[in-house]
XYZ file of C-alpha atoms in Angstrom:
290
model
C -13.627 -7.644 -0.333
C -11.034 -5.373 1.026
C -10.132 -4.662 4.410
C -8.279 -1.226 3.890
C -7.255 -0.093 7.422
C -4.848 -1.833 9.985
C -5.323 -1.496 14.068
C -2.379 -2.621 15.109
C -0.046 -2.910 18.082
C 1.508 0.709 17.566
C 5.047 1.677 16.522
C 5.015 3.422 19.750
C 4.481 0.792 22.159
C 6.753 -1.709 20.081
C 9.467 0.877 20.731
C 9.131 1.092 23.854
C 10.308 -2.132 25.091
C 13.637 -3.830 25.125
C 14.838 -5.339 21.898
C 17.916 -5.918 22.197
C 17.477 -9.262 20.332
C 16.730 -6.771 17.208
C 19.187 -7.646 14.345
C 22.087 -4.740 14.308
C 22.529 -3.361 10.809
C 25.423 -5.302 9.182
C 28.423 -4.119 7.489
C 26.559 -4.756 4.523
C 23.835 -3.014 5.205
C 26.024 0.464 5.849
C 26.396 0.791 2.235
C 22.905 2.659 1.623
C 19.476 2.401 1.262
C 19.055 0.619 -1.983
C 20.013 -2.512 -3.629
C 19.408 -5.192 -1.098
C 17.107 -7.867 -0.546
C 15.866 -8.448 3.164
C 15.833 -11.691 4.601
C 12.698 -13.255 6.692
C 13.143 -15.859 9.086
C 11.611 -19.076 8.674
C 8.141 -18.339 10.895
C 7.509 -15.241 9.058
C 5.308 -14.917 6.017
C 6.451 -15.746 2.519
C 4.906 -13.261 1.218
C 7.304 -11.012 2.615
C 10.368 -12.630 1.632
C 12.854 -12.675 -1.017
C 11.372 -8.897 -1.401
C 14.110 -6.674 -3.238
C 14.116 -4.244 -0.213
C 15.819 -1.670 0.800
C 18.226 -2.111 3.707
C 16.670 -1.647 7.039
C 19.865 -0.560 8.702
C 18.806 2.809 8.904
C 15.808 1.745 10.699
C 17.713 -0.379 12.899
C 19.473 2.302 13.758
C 16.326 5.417 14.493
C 14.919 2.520 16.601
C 17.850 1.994 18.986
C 18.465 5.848 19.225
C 14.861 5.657 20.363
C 11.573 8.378 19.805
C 12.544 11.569 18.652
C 10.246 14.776 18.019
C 8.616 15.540 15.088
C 10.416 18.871 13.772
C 6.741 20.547 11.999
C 4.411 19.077 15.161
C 6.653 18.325 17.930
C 4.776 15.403 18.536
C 7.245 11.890 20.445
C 7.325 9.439 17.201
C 9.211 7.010 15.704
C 10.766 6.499 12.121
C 7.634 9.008 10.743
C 4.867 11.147 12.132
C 1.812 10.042 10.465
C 0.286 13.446 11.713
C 2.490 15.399 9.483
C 3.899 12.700 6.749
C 7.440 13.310 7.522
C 10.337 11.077 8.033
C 11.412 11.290 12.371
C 14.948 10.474 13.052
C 15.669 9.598 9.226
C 16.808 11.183 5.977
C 15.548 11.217 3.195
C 18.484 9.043 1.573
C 17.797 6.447 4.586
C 14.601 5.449 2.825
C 13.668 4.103 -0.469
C 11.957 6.444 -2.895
C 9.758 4.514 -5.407
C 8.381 5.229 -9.228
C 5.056 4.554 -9.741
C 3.519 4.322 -13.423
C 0.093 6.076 -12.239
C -1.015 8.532 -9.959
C -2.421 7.102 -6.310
C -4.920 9.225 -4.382
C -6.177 7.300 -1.265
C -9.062 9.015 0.310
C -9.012 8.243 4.206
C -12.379 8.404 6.184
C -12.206 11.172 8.870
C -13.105 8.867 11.881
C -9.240 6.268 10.398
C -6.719 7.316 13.605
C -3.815 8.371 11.715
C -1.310 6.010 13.640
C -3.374 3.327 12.523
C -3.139 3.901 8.976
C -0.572 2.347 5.873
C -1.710 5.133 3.852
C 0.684 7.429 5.028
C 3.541 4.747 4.106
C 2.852 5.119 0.386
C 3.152 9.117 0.701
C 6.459 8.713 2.259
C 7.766 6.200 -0.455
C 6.399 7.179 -3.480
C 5.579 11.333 -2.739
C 5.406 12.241 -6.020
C 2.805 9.803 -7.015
C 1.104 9.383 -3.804
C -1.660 11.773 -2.395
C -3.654 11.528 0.657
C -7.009 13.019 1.139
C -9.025 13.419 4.493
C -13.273 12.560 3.112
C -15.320 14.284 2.547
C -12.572 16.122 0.704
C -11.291 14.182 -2.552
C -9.547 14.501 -5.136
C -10.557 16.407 -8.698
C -11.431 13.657 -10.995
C -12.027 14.327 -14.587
C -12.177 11.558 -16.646
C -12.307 13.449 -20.079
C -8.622 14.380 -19.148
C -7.477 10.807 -17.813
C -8.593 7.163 -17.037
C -9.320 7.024 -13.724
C -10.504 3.694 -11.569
C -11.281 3.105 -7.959
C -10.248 -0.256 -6.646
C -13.217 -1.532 -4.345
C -14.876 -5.100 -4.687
C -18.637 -5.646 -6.227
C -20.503 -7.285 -8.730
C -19.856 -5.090 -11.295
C -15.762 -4.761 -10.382
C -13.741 -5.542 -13.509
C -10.030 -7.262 -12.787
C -6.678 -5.849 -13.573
C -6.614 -8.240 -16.896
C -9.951 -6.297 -17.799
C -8.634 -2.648 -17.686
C -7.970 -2.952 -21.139
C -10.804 -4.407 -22.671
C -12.815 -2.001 -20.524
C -10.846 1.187 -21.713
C -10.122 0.351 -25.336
C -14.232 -0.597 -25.868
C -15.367 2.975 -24.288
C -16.452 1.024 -20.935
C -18.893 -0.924 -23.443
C -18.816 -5.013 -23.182
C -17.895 -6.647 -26.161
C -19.232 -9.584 -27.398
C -15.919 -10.942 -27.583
C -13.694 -11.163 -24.998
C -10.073 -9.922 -25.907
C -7.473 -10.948 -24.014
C -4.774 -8.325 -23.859
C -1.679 -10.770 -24.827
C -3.281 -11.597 -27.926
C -3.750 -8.091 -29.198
C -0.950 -6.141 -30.784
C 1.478 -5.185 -28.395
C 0.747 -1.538 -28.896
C -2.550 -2.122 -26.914
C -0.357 -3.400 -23.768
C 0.296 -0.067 -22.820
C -1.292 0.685 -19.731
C -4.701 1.498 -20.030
C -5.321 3.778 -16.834
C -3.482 6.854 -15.393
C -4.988 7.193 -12.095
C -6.339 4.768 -9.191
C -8.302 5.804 -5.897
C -8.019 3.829 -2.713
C -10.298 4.045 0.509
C -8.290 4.171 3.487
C -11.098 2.927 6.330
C -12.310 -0.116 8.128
C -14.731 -2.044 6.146
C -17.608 -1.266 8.520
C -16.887 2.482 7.526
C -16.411 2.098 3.914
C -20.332 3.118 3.302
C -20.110 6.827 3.530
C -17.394 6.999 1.225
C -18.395 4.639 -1.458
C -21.678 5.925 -1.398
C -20.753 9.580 -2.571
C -21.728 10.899 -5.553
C -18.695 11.964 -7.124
C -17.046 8.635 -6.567
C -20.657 7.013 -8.606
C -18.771 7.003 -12.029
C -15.480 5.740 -11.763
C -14.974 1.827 -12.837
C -14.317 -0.361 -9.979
C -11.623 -2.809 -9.678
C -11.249 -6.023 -7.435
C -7.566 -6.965 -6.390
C -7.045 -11.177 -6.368
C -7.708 -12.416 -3.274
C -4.197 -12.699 -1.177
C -4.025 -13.279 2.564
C -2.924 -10.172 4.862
C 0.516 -9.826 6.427
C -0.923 -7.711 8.948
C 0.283 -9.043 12.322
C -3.159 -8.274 14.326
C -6.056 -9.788 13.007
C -9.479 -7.599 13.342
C -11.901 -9.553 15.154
C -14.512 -10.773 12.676
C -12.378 -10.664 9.702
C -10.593 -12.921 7.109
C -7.426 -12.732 6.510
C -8.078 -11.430 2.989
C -8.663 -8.166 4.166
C -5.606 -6.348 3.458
C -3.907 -2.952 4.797
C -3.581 -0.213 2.439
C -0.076 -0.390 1.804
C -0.507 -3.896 0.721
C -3.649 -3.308 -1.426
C -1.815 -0.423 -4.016
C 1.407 -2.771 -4.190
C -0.695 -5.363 -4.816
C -3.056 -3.709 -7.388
C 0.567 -1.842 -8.639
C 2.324 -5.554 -9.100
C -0.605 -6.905 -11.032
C -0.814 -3.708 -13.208
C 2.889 -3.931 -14.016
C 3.017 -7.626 -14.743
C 0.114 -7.716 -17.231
C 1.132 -4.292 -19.125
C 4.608 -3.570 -18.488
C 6.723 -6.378 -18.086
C 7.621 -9.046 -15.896
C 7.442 -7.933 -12.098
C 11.012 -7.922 -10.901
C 10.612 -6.180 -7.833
C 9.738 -2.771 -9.231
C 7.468 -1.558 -6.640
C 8.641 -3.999 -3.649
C 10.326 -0.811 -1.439
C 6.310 -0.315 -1.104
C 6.433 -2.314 1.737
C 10.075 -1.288 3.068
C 8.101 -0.165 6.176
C 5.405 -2.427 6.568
C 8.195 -5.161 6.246
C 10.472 -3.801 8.701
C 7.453 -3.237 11.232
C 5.893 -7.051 10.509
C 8.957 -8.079 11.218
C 9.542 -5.892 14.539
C 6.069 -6.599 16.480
C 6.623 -10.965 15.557
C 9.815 -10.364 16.911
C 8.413 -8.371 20.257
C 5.265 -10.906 20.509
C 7.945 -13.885 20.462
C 10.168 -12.143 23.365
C 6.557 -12.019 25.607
C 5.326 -15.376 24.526
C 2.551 -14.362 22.331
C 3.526 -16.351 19.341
């Protein structure tokens, strides 16, 4: 089970206070937005570190120079305006722009406050694979013209490893299981070319999941990995993941069992997330939270 949404100390009120013990951006870290790997301190999660990230010395810098206006709202935000899905106080160059191998459309329920979402992270990073849609409008999905999947736990979910198998056998089980690395490697090509995400709070997810249009698509579950989400929601493991996290992890997985071995392909995913897990620790230490 999948905890898709994130209510979380805001980027606003982060900026806000004094951080002056933030890091400055290095000399290093001057020479662009690619290329380098970020470094977590010890008391932050390892499953954030030794991620080939982008430098965050641009964001370094848009937080020290402080809120700025969005230029198509007008709205006060900082680094992006998750009204709009535009970059606030950055370039385009500042950020990472990521390749995907299949097309993401994350369907976000209408009640999900927009500054509360990772969805709009992906757009930003990977726009020309990434499209967000506000329920009950979704996206067209013919599966006569493409393999299409919806990653959402349930007793009939398949795995990653089971794409495949799934695919190749016209969504038929077979009596034999195949495991992909024994077949030819022809058949390691990957099996899907498009992957749906809800973007809500579990407690929410019913409306959605429940519609009609969504009733054919083959669901998949993600391995179970603990969130890196800095604020907990009350009554839930930490298993349940933001949406950022759940398409790089679903993206990682896909890449490792049809591509190649993951090398950090997809890690500038999380070249927000990262920065802001890292930001909010580092504010929660300064008050004594931590």
């Amino acid at each position: 089970m999948f905890f898709f949404s994130i209510s979380d100390l805001s980027v606003a009120s982060v900026a806000r206070r004094p951080l002056g013990f933030l890091r400055r951006a290095s000399a290093s870290g001057a020479c662009g937005a690619r290329g380098f790997v970020v470094a977590m301190s010890a008391e932050e999660s390892s499953a954030l570190s030794g991620l080939r990230i982008a430098s965050h010395a641009p964001l370094d810098a848009a937080q020290l120079a402080g809120r700025r206006k969005c230029s198509r709202c007008g709205a006060s935000r900082m680094f992006f305006c998750y009204s709009c899905c535009a970059l606030v106080g950055l370039e385009a160059r500042d950020v990472p722009s990521v390749e995907l191998p299949v097309k993401i459309d994350i369907i976000k329920h209408p009640n999900e406050t927009d500054g509360k979402s990772t969805a709009v992270q992906a757009r930003l990073l990977a726009p020309r694979h990434v499209t967000i849609y506000t329920y009950p409008c979704i996206p067209e999905l013919d599966q006569s013209a493409e393999n299409i999947v919806l990653v959402f736990p349930g007793p009939d979910a398949m795995t990653v490893e089971e794409l495949w198998e799934h695919f190749s056998g016209g969504g038929k089980p077979r009596v034999k299981r195949l495991k992909v690395t024994d077949a030819d490697p022809e058949t390691r090509r990957c099996p899907i070319q498009r992957v749906v995400f809800i973007d809500s709070t579990w407690n929410q997810t019913t409306r959605i999941i429940t519609d009609e249009r969504l009733q054919a698509l083959p669901n998949v579950e993600l391995k179970s990995r603990r969130t890196c989400f800095w604020r907990h929601q009350k009554g839930c493991p930490d298993t349940y993941l933001a949406t950022i996290e759940a398409v790089y992890y679903f993206l990682k997985d896909l890449h490792g069992h049809y591509f190649s071995e993951y090398e950090g392909e997809y890690d500038n995913l999380l070249f927000f997330f990262s920065f802001l897990h890292k930001l909010i620790n580092k504010a929660k230490q300064a008050a004594g939270k931590v």
